[in-house]
Amino acid sequence: MRTIQFELMRPGEFLEEKERFSVAYLPVGPLEWHGPHMPFGTDPLNAQAVARGVAARIGGVVFPPLFCGTEEARTPKILNWMGFEDDSQYIVGMDVPSNPIKSCYFPEELFGTILRANLIQIISLGFRMVVIVNGHGAAGQLRTGARLAREFSNTTKSRVLFCRAMQKLDEADERLGHANIVETSMQMYVSGGSVRLDMLPPREVPLRTSEWGIADGYLMTGESVNESHTVEHDPRDATAELGKRYVENGIERIAREVQKVYGEIKRKEI
């Protein structure tokens, strides 16, 4: 069985795999509050699982996760959507006042610098293609990743893709979110022992975003706002089986995109 993790590779293994399929994967995500029931590394760990799955399926080298990400202060409108009556509060990301521990967020400009340095190092190893597998959905994270992918694709010999680890199963899927049923299920599948659903309150207790730092994805876009400000797609309904579906969906979608772009790169070299 071939080795796909860079940190476990010997030089000969690395050179052989880079020659066979010259693609590097960089999982990225912050150490962030994900409710009382999940680990802080949920985002990068889920991204790593998807990256490993893609590499195992089609080839390439997976670099260690970059435990780094950014967030920004919530706007008054989003604070209202989250259920806060006082929209003048300064709340960054999912660090609601009731959380006992803050997330390890980096300022967007520093996150960009760190991600840039990692891309420079990876590209210097001679990969035709680098795939950033992102596990975090913050606007600044997406903006920075997409910007750097475009820049490096046009200023270096490597093509850089920026992909989301967690993706909809289909267009009608509305279950994505932060620490809700989807992320919880994915983490149960990836590292089940790190998830403790019993740390969440009993069923009769509603999970209000303003109190638990758990949210449905559409809340942050305003596409739909629950007047009770409670989580609709409840993490207490999470299962490893559902998580497997989302992890495999991310693997399938990213693998398809990587093969498409890599084929274009190879054709240009002929």
PDB file of C-alpha atoms in Angstrom:
ATOM      1  CA  MET A   1       0.000   0.000   0.000  1.00  0.00           C
ATOM      2  CA  ARG A   2       1.552   3.292  -1.074  1.00  0.00           C
ATOM      3  CA  THR A   3       2.266   6.044   1.420  1.00  0.00           C
ATOM      4  CA  ILE A   4       0.345   9.273   0.769  1.00  0.00           C
ATOM      5  CA  GLN A   5       1.259  11.394   3.823  1.00  0.00           C
ATOM      6  CA  PHE A   6       4.326  13.574   3.290  1.00  0.00           C
ATOM      7  CA  GLU A   7       5.482  13.342   6.910  1.00  0.00           C
ATOM      8  CA  LEU A   8       5.613   9.528   6.664  1.00  0.00           C
ATOM      9  CA  MET A   9       7.390   9.359   3.318  1.00  0.00           C
ATOM     10  CA  ARG A  10      10.992   8.468   2.672  1.00  0.00           C
ATOM     11  CA  PRO A  11      12.708  10.458  -0.116  1.00  0.00           C
ATOM     12  CA  GLY A  12      12.382   7.665  -2.669  1.00  0.00           C
ATOM     13  CA  GLU A  13       8.674   7.233  -1.975  1.00  0.00           C
ATOM     14  CA  PHE A  14       8.101  10.971  -2.309  1.00  0.00           C
ATOM     15  CA  LEU A  15       9.922  11.255  -5.624  1.00  0.00           C
ATOM     16  CA  GLU A  16       8.141   8.214  -7.021  1.00  0.00           C
ATOM     17  CA  GLU A  17       4.684   9.509  -6.129  1.00  0.00           C
ATOM     18  CA  LYS A  18       5.431  13.027  -7.368  1.00  0.00           C
ATOM     19  CA  GLU A  19       6.512  11.561 -10.688  1.00  0.00           C
ATOM     20  CA  ARG A  20       3.441   9.334 -10.882  1.00  0.00           C
ATOM     21  CA  PHE A  21       0.859  12.008 -10.000  1.00  0.00           C
ATOM     22  CA  SER A  22       2.344  15.435  -9.320  1.00  0.00           C
ATOM     23  CA  VAL A  23      -0.340  16.801  -7.006  1.00  0.00           C
ATOM     24  CA  ALA A  24       0.015  18.041  -3.417  1.00  0.00           C
ATOM     25  CA  TYR A  25      -2.902  18.463  -1.006  1.00  0.00           C
ATOM     26  CA  LEU A  26      -2.872  20.968   1.858  1.00  0.00           C
ATOM     27  CA  PRO A  27      -5.727  20.585   4.405  1.00  0.00           C
ATOM     28  CA  VAL A  28      -6.526  23.916   6.086  1.00  0.00           C
ATOM     29  CA  GLY A  29      -8.722  25.031   8.970  1.00  0.00           C
ATOM     30  CA  PRO A  30      -8.604  26.860  12.304  1.00  0.00           C
ATOM     31  CA  LEU A  31      -8.635  25.504  15.831  1.00  0.00           C
ATOM     32  CA  GLU A  32     -12.170  26.671  16.529  1.00  0.00           C
ATOM     33  CA  TRP A  33     -15.035  26.287  18.967  1.00  0.00           C
ATOM     34  CA  HIS A  34     -17.414  23.594  17.716  1.00  0.00           C
ATOM     35  CA  GLY A  35     -19.786  23.309  20.630  1.00  0.00           C
ATOM     36  CA  PRO A  36     -19.090  21.351  23.815  1.00  0.00           C
ATOM     37  CA  HIS A  37     -19.335  18.060  21.941  1.00  0.00           C
ATOM     38  CA  MET A  38     -16.558  18.339  19.334  1.00  0.00           C
ATOM     39  CA  PRO A  39     -12.794  18.960  19.193  1.00  0.00           C
ATOM     40  CA  PHE A  40     -11.272  22.315  18.293  1.00  0.00           C
ATOM     41  CA  GLY A  41      -9.554  20.700  15.308  1.00  0.00           C
ATOM     42  CA  THR A  42     -12.802  19.676  13.611  1.00  0.00           C
ATOM     43  CA  ASP A  43     -12.296  21.789  10.463  1.00  0.00           C
ATOM     44  CA  PRO A  44      -8.699  20.779   9.618  1.00  0.00           C
ATOM     45  CA  LEU A  45      -9.304  17.161  10.663  1.00  0.00           C
ATOM     46  CA  ASN A  46     -12.321  16.856   8.367  1.00  0.00           C
ATOM     47  CA  ALA A  47     -10.319  18.512   5.575  1.00  0.00           C
ATOM     48  CA  GLN A  48      -7.449  16.092   6.169  1.00  0.00           C
ATOM     49  CA  ALA A  49      -9.775  13.086   5.931  1.00  0.00           C
ATOM     50  CA  VAL A  50     -11.122  14.308   2.597  1.00  0.00           C
ATOM     51  CA  ALA A  51      -7.625  15.079   1.281  1.00  0.00           C
ATOM     52  CA  ARG A  52      -6.405  11.612   2.244  1.00  0.00           C
ATOM     53  CA  GLY A  53      -9.402  10.072   0.542  1.00  0.00           C
ATOM     54  CA  VAL A  54      -8.723  11.943  -2.689  1.00  0.00           C
ATOM     55  CA  ALA A  55      -5.020  11.008  -2.665  1.00  0.00           C
ATOM     56  CA  ALA A  56      -5.798   7.367  -1.935  1.00  0.00           C
ATOM     57  CA  ARG A  57      -8.226   7.290  -4.842  1.00  0.00           C
ATOM     58  CA  ILE A  58      -6.360   9.154  -7.597  1.00  0.00           C
ATOM     59  CA  GLY A  59      -2.850   9.824  -6.287  1.00  0.00           C
ATOM     60  CA  GLY A  60      -0.747  12.627  -4.872  1.00  0.00           C
ATOM     61  CA  VAL A  61       0.878  13.647  -1.603  1.00  0.00           C
ATOM     62  CA  VAL A  62      -1.026  14.919   1.453  1.00  0.00           C
ATOM     63  CA  PHE A  63       0.799  17.483   3.572  1.00  0.00           C
ATOM     64  CA  PRO A  64       0.122  17.844   7.316  1.00  0.00           C
ATOM     65  CA  PRO A  65      -2.922  19.970   8.112  1.00  0.00           C
ATOM     66  CA  LEU A  66      -2.397  23.682   8.473  1.00  0.00           C
ATOM     67  CA  PHE A  67      -4.180  24.407  11.752  1.00  0.00           C
ATOM     68  CA  CYS A  68      -4.833  27.996  10.808  1.00  0.00           C
ATOM     69  CA  GLY A  69      -7.860  30.043   9.828  1.00  0.00           C
ATOM     70  CA  THR A  70      -9.484  33.419  10.011  1.00  0.00           C
ATOM     71  CA  GLU A  71     -12.774  34.947  11.101  1.00  0.00           C
ATOM     72  CA  GLU A  72     -14.249  38.412  11.383  1.00  0.00           C
ATOM     73  CA  ALA A  73     -16.516  40.289  13.758  1.00  0.00           C
ATOM     74  CA  ARG A  74     -20.195  39.626  13.155  1.00  0.00           C
ATOM     75  CA  THR A  75     -22.201  42.477  11.676  1.00  0.00           C
ATOM     76  CA  PRO A  76     -25.244  43.834  13.542  1.00  0.00           C
ATOM     77  CA  LYS A  77     -27.504  42.095  11.014  1.00  0.00           C
ATOM     78  CA  ILE A  78     -25.875  38.691  11.569  1.00  0.00           C
ATOM     79  CA  LEU A  79     -25.909  39.208  15.349  1.00  0.00           C
ATOM     80  CA  ASN A  80     -29.667  39.668  15.099  1.00  0.00           C
ATOM     81  CA  TRP A  81     -29.968  36.552  12.962  1.00  0.00           C
ATOM     82  CA  MET A  82     -27.958  34.690  15.606  1.00  0.00           C
ATOM     83  CA  GLY A  83     -30.453  35.779  18.268  1.00  0.00           C
ATOM     84  CA  PHE A  84     -28.584  38.604  19.987  1.00  0.00           C
ATOM     85  CA  GLU A  85     -30.744  41.535  21.024  1.00  0.00           C
ATOM     86  CA  ASP A  86     -27.697  43.744  21.535  1.00  0.00           C
ATOM     87  CA  ASP A  87     -26.283  44.120  18.030  1.00  0.00           C
ATOM     88  CA  SER A  88     -23.453  46.353  19.222  1.00  0.00           C
ATOM     89  CA  GLN A  89     -21.503  43.444  20.733  1.00  0.00           C
ATOM     90  CA  TYR A  90     -18.092  42.574  19.322  1.00  0.00           C
ATOM     91  CA  ILE A  91     -18.308  38.861  18.567  1.00  0.00           C
ATOM     92  CA  VAL A  92     -15.746  37.237  16.279  1.00  0.00           C
ATOM     93  CA  GLY A  93     -16.760  34.090  14.403  1.00  0.00           C
ATOM     94  CA  MET A  94     -18.478  31.567  16.649  1.00  0.00           C
ATOM     95  CA  ASP A  95     -16.982  32.867  19.905  1.00  0.00           C
ATOM     96  CA  VAL A  96     -20.281  33.700  21.587  1.00  0.00           C
ATOM     97  CA  PRO A  97     -20.007  35.130  25.137  1.00  0.00           C
ATOM     98  CA  SER A  98     -21.117  31.893  26.815  1.00  0.00           C
ATOM     99  CA  ASN A  99     -18.212  29.874  25.375  1.00  0.00           C
ATOM    100  CA  PRO A 100     -15.681  29.042  28.097  1.00  0.00           C
ATOM    101  CA  ILE A 101     -12.774  29.005  25.607  1.00  0.00           C
ATOM    102  CA  LYS A 102     -12.032  31.194  22.593  1.00  0.00           C
ATOM    103  CA  SER A 103     -11.104  29.920  19.148  1.00  0.00           C
ATOM    104  CA  CYS A 104      -7.603  30.384  17.738  1.00  0.00           C
ATOM    105  CA  TYR A 105      -8.456  32.728  14.887  1.00  0.00           C
ATOM    106  CA  PHE A 106      -5.782  34.612  12.936  1.00  0.00           C
ATOM    107  CA  PRO A 107      -6.354  38.039  11.373  1.00  0.00           C
ATOM    108  CA  GLU A 108      -7.161  37.625   7.693  1.00  0.00           C
ATOM    109  CA  GLU A 109      -3.944  39.287   6.555  1.00  0.00           C
ATOM    110  CA  LEU A 110      -1.832  37.009   8.768  1.00  0.00           C
ATOM    111  CA  PHE A 111      -3.732  33.928   7.628  1.00  0.00           C
ATOM    112  CA  GLY A 112      -2.964  34.954   4.055  1.00  0.00           C
ATOM    113  CA  THR A 113       0.736  35.327   4.861  1.00  0.00           C
ATOM    114  CA  ILE A 114       0.900  31.896   6.515  1.00  0.00           C
ATOM    115  CA  LEU A 115      -0.979  30.196   3.703  1.00  0.00           C
ATOM    116  CA  ARG A 116       1.236  31.959   1.157  1.00  0.00           C
ATOM    117  CA  ALA A 117       4.414  30.714   2.883  1.00  0.00           C
ATOM    118  CA  ASN A 118       3.119  27.133   2.876  1.00  0.00           C
ATOM    119  CA  LEU A 119       2.226  27.336  -0.812  1.00  0.00           C
ATOM    120  CA  ILE A 120       5.695  28.672  -1.654  1.00  0.00           C
ATOM    121  CA  GLN A 121       7.319  25.760   0.187  1.00  0.00           C
ATOM    122  CA  ILE A 122       5.133  23.130  -1.459  1.00  0.00           C
ATOM    123  CA  ILE A 123       5.492  24.588  -4.948  1.00  0.00           C
ATOM    124  CA  SER A 124       9.281  24.729  -4.501  1.00  0.00           C
ATOM    125  CA  LEU A 125       9.218  20.909  -4.320  1.00  0.00           C
ATOM    126  CA  GLY A 126       8.190  20.816  -7.965  1.00  0.00           C
ATOM    127  CA  PHE A 127       4.490  19.874  -7.926  1.00  0.00           C
ATOM    128  CA  ARG A 128       2.505  20.567 -11.065  1.00  0.00           C
ATOM    129  CA  MET A 129      -0.588  21.129  -8.955  1.00  0.00           C
ATOM    130  CA  VAL A 130      -1.466  22.088  -5.365  1.00  0.00           C
ATOM    131  CA  VAL A 131      -4.941  21.555  -3.929  1.00  0.00           C
ATOM    132  CA  ILE A 132      -5.923  23.540  -0.839  1.00  0.00           C
ATOM    133  CA  VAL A 133      -8.600  21.465   0.898  1.00  0.00           C
ATOM    134  CA  ASN A 134     -10.383  23.963   3.095  1.00  0.00           C
ATOM    135  CA  GLY A 135     -12.473  22.924   6.083  1.00  0.00           C
ATOM    136  CA  HIS A 136     -13.650  26.376   7.214  1.00  0.00           C
ATOM    137  CA  GLY A 137     -16.448  28.449   5.683  1.00  0.00           C
ATOM    138  CA  ALA A 138     -15.709  31.983   6.908  1.00  0.00           C
ATOM    139  CA  ALA A 139     -15.975  34.672   4.230  1.00  0.00           C
ATOM    140  CA  GLY A 140     -12.425  35.877   4.830  1.00  0.00           C
ATOM    141  CA  GLN A 141     -11.078  32.333   4.653  1.00  0.00           C
ATOM    142  CA  LEU A 142     -12.806  31.705   1.331  1.00  0.00           C
ATOM    143  CA  ARG A 143     -11.770  35.083  -0.052  1.00  0.00           C
ATOM    144  CA  THR A 144      -8.099  34.647   0.887  1.00  0.00           C
ATOM    145  CA  GLY A 145      -7.868  31.058  -0.350  1.00  0.00           C
ATOM    146  CA  ALA A 146      -9.462  31.861  -3.691  1.00  0.00           C
ATOM    147  CA  ARG A 147      -7.262  34.942  -4.136  1.00  0.00           C
ATOM    148  CA  LEU A 148      -4.019  33.078  -3.481  1.00  0.00           C
ATOM    149  CA  ALA A 149      -5.058  30.163  -5.679  1.00  0.00           C
ATOM    150  CA  ARG A 150      -5.606  32.544  -8.580  1.00  0.00           C
ATOM    151  CA  GLU A 151      -2.376  34.437  -7.917  1.00  0.00           C
ATOM    152  CA  PHE A 152      -0.133  31.374  -7.696  1.00  0.00           C
ATOM    153  CA  SER A 153      -1.794  29.723 -10.684  1.00  0.00           C
ATOM    154  CA  ASN A 154      -0.844  32.747 -12.766  1.00  0.00           C
ATOM    155  CA  THR A 155       2.595  33.547 -11.336  1.00  0.00           C
ATOM    156  CA  THR A 156       4.179  30.114 -10.839  1.00  0.00           C
ATOM    157  CA  LYS A 157       4.523  26.890 -12.805  1.00  0.00           C
ATOM    158  CA  SER A 158       1.989  25.187 -10.528  1.00  0.00           C
ATOM    159  CA  ARG A 159      -1.781  25.218 -10.802  1.00  0.00           C
ATOM    160  CA  VAL A 160      -3.437  25.867  -7.427  1.00  0.00           C
ATOM    161  CA  LEU A 161      -7.018  24.847  -6.638  1.00  0.00           C
ATOM    162  CA  PHE A 162      -9.014  25.992  -3.614  1.00  0.00           C
ATOM    163  CA  CYS A 163     -11.692  23.443  -2.657  1.00  0.00           C
ATOM    164  CA  ARG A 164     -14.220  22.985   0.148  1.00  0.00           C
ATOM    165  CA  ALA A 165     -14.023  19.731   2.104  1.00  0.00           C
ATOM    166  CA  MET A 166     -17.676  19.896   3.150  1.00  0.00           C
ATOM    167  CA  GLN A 167     -20.039  20.155   0.188  1.00  0.00           C
ATOM    168  CA  LYS A 168     -23.749  19.720  -0.443  1.00  0.00           C
ATOM    169  CA  LEU A 169     -24.919  16.240  -1.359  1.00  0.00           C
ATOM    170  CA  ASP A 170     -27.167  17.851  -3.981  1.00  0.00           C
ATOM    171  CA  GLU A 171     -28.583  21.278  -4.820  1.00  0.00           C
ATOM    172  CA  ALA A 172     -31.516  20.818  -2.436  1.00  0.00           C
ATOM    173  CA  ASP A 173     -29.261  20.033   0.527  1.00  0.00           C
ATOM    174  CA  GLU A 174     -29.669  22.676   3.257  1.00  0.00           C
ATOM    175  CA  ARG A 175     -28.029  20.834   6.153  1.00  0.00           C
ATOM    176  CA  LEU A 176     -24.531  22.302   6.022  1.00  0.00           C
ATOM    177  CA  GLY A 177     -23.558  24.414   9.002  1.00  0.00           C
ATOM    178  CA  HIS A 178     -21.254  25.006  11.933  1.00  0.00           C
ATOM    179  CA  ALA A 179     -21.124  22.187  14.509  1.00  0.00           C
ATOM    180  CA  ASN A 180     -24.615  21.118  13.463  1.00  0.00           C
ATOM    181  CA  ILE A 181     -25.639  17.694  12.180  1.00  0.00           C
ATOM    182  CA  VAL A 182     -23.292  17.639   9.152  1.00  0.00           C
ATOM    183  CA  GLU A 183     -20.004  18.690  10.745  1.00  0.00           C
ATOM    184  CA  THR A 184     -20.767  16.567  13.789  1.00  0.00           C
ATOM    185  CA  SER A 185     -21.528  13.536  11.632  1.00  0.00           C
ATOM    186  CA  MET A 186     -18.360  14.032   9.587  1.00  0.00           C
ATOM    187  CA  GLN A 187     -16.233  14.207  12.718  1.00  0.00           C
ATOM    188  CA  MET A 188     -17.950  11.122  14.130  1.00  0.00           C
ATOM    189  CA  TYR A 189     -16.923   9.248  10.988  1.00  0.00           C
ATOM    190  CA  VAL A 190     -13.405  10.729  10.868  1.00  0.00           C
ATOM    191  CA  SER A 191     -12.539  10.300  14.553  1.00  0.00           C
ATOM    192  CA  GLY A 192     -15.594   9.041  16.377  1.00  0.00           C
ATOM    193  CA  GLY A 193     -14.014   8.906  19.806  1.00  0.00           C
ATOM    194  CA  SER A 194     -13.510  12.675  19.831  1.00  0.00           C
ATOM    195  CA  VAL A 195     -17.253  13.399  19.570  1.00  0.00           C
ATOM    196  CA  ARG A 196     -19.372  13.318  22.736  1.00  0.00           C
ATOM    197  CA  LEU A 197     -23.046  13.903  22.003  1.00  0.00           C
ATOM    198  CA  ASP A 198     -23.771  13.433  25.697  1.00  0.00           C
ATOM    199  CA  MET A 199     -22.026  16.770  26.328  1.00  0.00           C
ATOM    200  CA  LEU A 200     -24.961  18.482  24.624  1.00  0.00           C
ATOM    201  CA  PRO A 201     -28.078  19.268  26.686  1.00  0.00           C
ATOM    202  CA  PRO A 202     -31.150  16.997  26.785  1.00  0.00           C
ATOM    203  CA  ARG A 203     -33.476  17.005  23.789  1.00  0.00           C
ATOM    204  CA  GLU A 204     -35.997  19.330  25.397  1.00  0.00           C
ATOM    205  CA  VAL A 205     -33.369  22.077  25.617  1.00  0.00           C
ATOM    206  CA  PRO A 206     -33.247  24.120  22.381  1.00  0.00           C
ATOM    207  CA  LEU A 207     -29.816  24.784  20.893  1.00  0.00           C
ATOM    208  CA  ARG A 208     -29.828  28.549  20.470  1.00  0.00           C
ATOM    209  CA  THR A 209     -26.946  29.824  18.383  1.00  0.00           C
ATOM    210  CA  SER A 210     -26.339  32.760  20.720  1.00  0.00           C
ATOM    211  CA  GLU A 211     -25.899  30.374  23.660  1.00  0.00           C
ATOM    212  CA  TRP A 212     -24.081  27.389  22.145  1.00  0.00           C
ATOM    213  CA  GLY A 213     -22.067  28.723  19.196  1.00  0.00           C
ATOM    214  CA  ILE A 214     -23.723  26.179  16.902  1.00  0.00           C
ATOM    215  CA  ALA A 215     -25.442  27.304  13.701  1.00  0.00           C
ATOM    216  CA  ASP A 216     -27.115  26.216  10.509  1.00  0.00           C
ATOM    217  CA  GLY A 217     -25.241  27.455   7.450  1.00  0.00           C
ATOM    218  CA  TYR A 218     -28.025  29.517   5.931  1.00  0.00           C
ATOM    219  CA  LEU A 219     -28.161  31.598   9.107  1.00  0.00           C
ATOM    220  CA  MET A 220     -24.919  33.341   8.178  1.00  0.00           C
ATOM    221  CA  THR A 221     -26.211  34.308   4.740  1.00  0.00           C
ATOM    222  CA  GLY A 222     -29.698  35.316   5.800  1.00  0.00           C
ATOM    223  CA  GLU A 223     -31.232  32.912   3.306  1.00  0.00           C
ATOM    224  CA  SER A 224     -33.500  31.695   6.089  1.00  0.00           C
ATOM    225  CA  VAL A 225     -33.799  32.864   9.680  1.00  0.00           C
ATOM    226  CA  ASN A 226     -35.464  30.792  12.370  1.00  0.00           C
ATOM    227  CA  GLU A 227     -37.396  33.194  14.599  1.00  0.00           C
ATOM    228  CA  SER A 228     -36.524  31.119  17.655  1.00  0.00           C
ATOM    229  CA  HIS A 229     -32.816  31.336  16.673  1.00  0.00           C
ATOM    230  CA  THR A 230     -32.400  27.624  17.351  1.00  0.00           C
ATOM    231  CA  VAL A 231     -30.464  25.060  15.320  1.00  0.00           C
ATOM    232  CA  GLU A 232     -32.798  23.244  12.942  1.00  0.00           C
ATOM    233  CA  HIS A 233     -30.346  20.581  11.791  1.00  0.00           C
ATOM    234  CA  ASP A 234     -29.602  19.319  15.277  1.00  0.00           C
ATOM    235  CA  PRO A 235     -26.170  17.773  16.028  1.00  0.00           C
ATOM    236  CA  ARG A 236     -27.926  15.408  18.439  1.00  0.00           C
ATOM    237  CA  ASP A 237     -29.220  13.624  15.320  1.00  0.00           C
ATOM    238  CA  ALA A 238     -25.689  13.089  13.980  1.00  0.00           C
ATOM    239  CA  THR A 239     -24.473   9.637  12.918  1.00  0.00           C
ATOM    240  CA  ALA A 240     -21.197   8.303  11.574  1.00  0.00           C
ATOM    241  CA  GLU A 241     -23.145   6.863   8.626  1.00  0.00           C
ATOM    242  CA  LEU A 242     -24.300  10.344   7.609  1.00  0.00           C
ATOM    243  CA  GLY A 243     -20.773  11.649   8.111  1.00  0.00           C
ATOM    244  CA  LYS A 244     -19.421   8.987   5.787  1.00  0.00           C
ATOM    245  CA  ARG A 245     -21.779  10.198   3.058  1.00  0.00           C
ATOM    246  CA  TYR A 246     -20.502  13.760   3.347  1.00  0.00           C
ATOM    247  CA  VAL A 247     -16.837  12.769   3.535  1.00  0.00           C
ATOM    248  CA  GLU A 248     -17.182  10.523   0.496  1.00  0.00           C
ATOM    249  CA  ASN A 249     -19.123  13.246  -1.308  1.00  0.00           C
ATOM    250  CA  GLY A 250     -16.260  15.682  -0.723  1.00  0.00           C
ATOM    251  CA  ILE A 251     -13.743  13.093  -1.902  1.00  0.00           C
ATOM    252  CA  GLU A 252     -15.728  12.343  -5.051  1.00  0.00           C
ATOM    253  CA  ARG A 253     -16.273  15.988  -6.015  1.00  0.00           C
ATOM    254  CA  ILE A 254     -12.690  17.082  -5.385  1.00  0.00           C
ATOM    255  CA  ALA A 255     -11.208  14.003  -7.067  1.00  0.00           C
ATOM    256  CA  ARG A 256     -13.283  14.686 -10.156  1.00  0.00           C
ATOM    257  CA  GLU A 257     -12.148  18.331 -10.293  1.00  0.00           C
ATOM    258  CA  VAL A 258      -8.493  17.453  -9.685  1.00  0.00           C
ATOM    259  CA  GLN A 259      -8.486  14.819 -12.439  1.00  0.00           C
ATOM    260  CA  LYS A 260     -10.100  17.276 -14.848  1.00  0.00           C
ATOM    261  CA  VAL A 261      -7.588  20.047 -14.197  1.00  0.00           C
ATOM    262  CA  TYR A 262      -4.606  17.680 -14.030  1.00  0.00           C
ATOM    263  CA  GLY A 263      -5.612  16.274 -17.404  1.00  0.00           C
ATOM    264  CA  GLU A 264      -5.624  19.802 -18.835  1.00  0.00           C
ATOM    265  CA  ILE A 265      -2.140  20.404 -17.414  1.00  0.00           C
ATOM    266  CA  LYS A 266      -0.779  17.183 -18.923  1.00  0.00           C
ATOM    267  CA  ARG A 267      -2.300  17.930 -22.322  1.00  0.00           C
ATOM    268  CA  LYS A 268      -0.607  21.347 -22.406  1.00  0.00           C
ATOM    269  CA  GLU A 269       2.739  19.694 -21.709  1.00  0.00           C
ATOM    270  CA  ILE A 270       2.500  17.419 -24.737  1.00  0.00           C
TER     271      ILE A 270
END
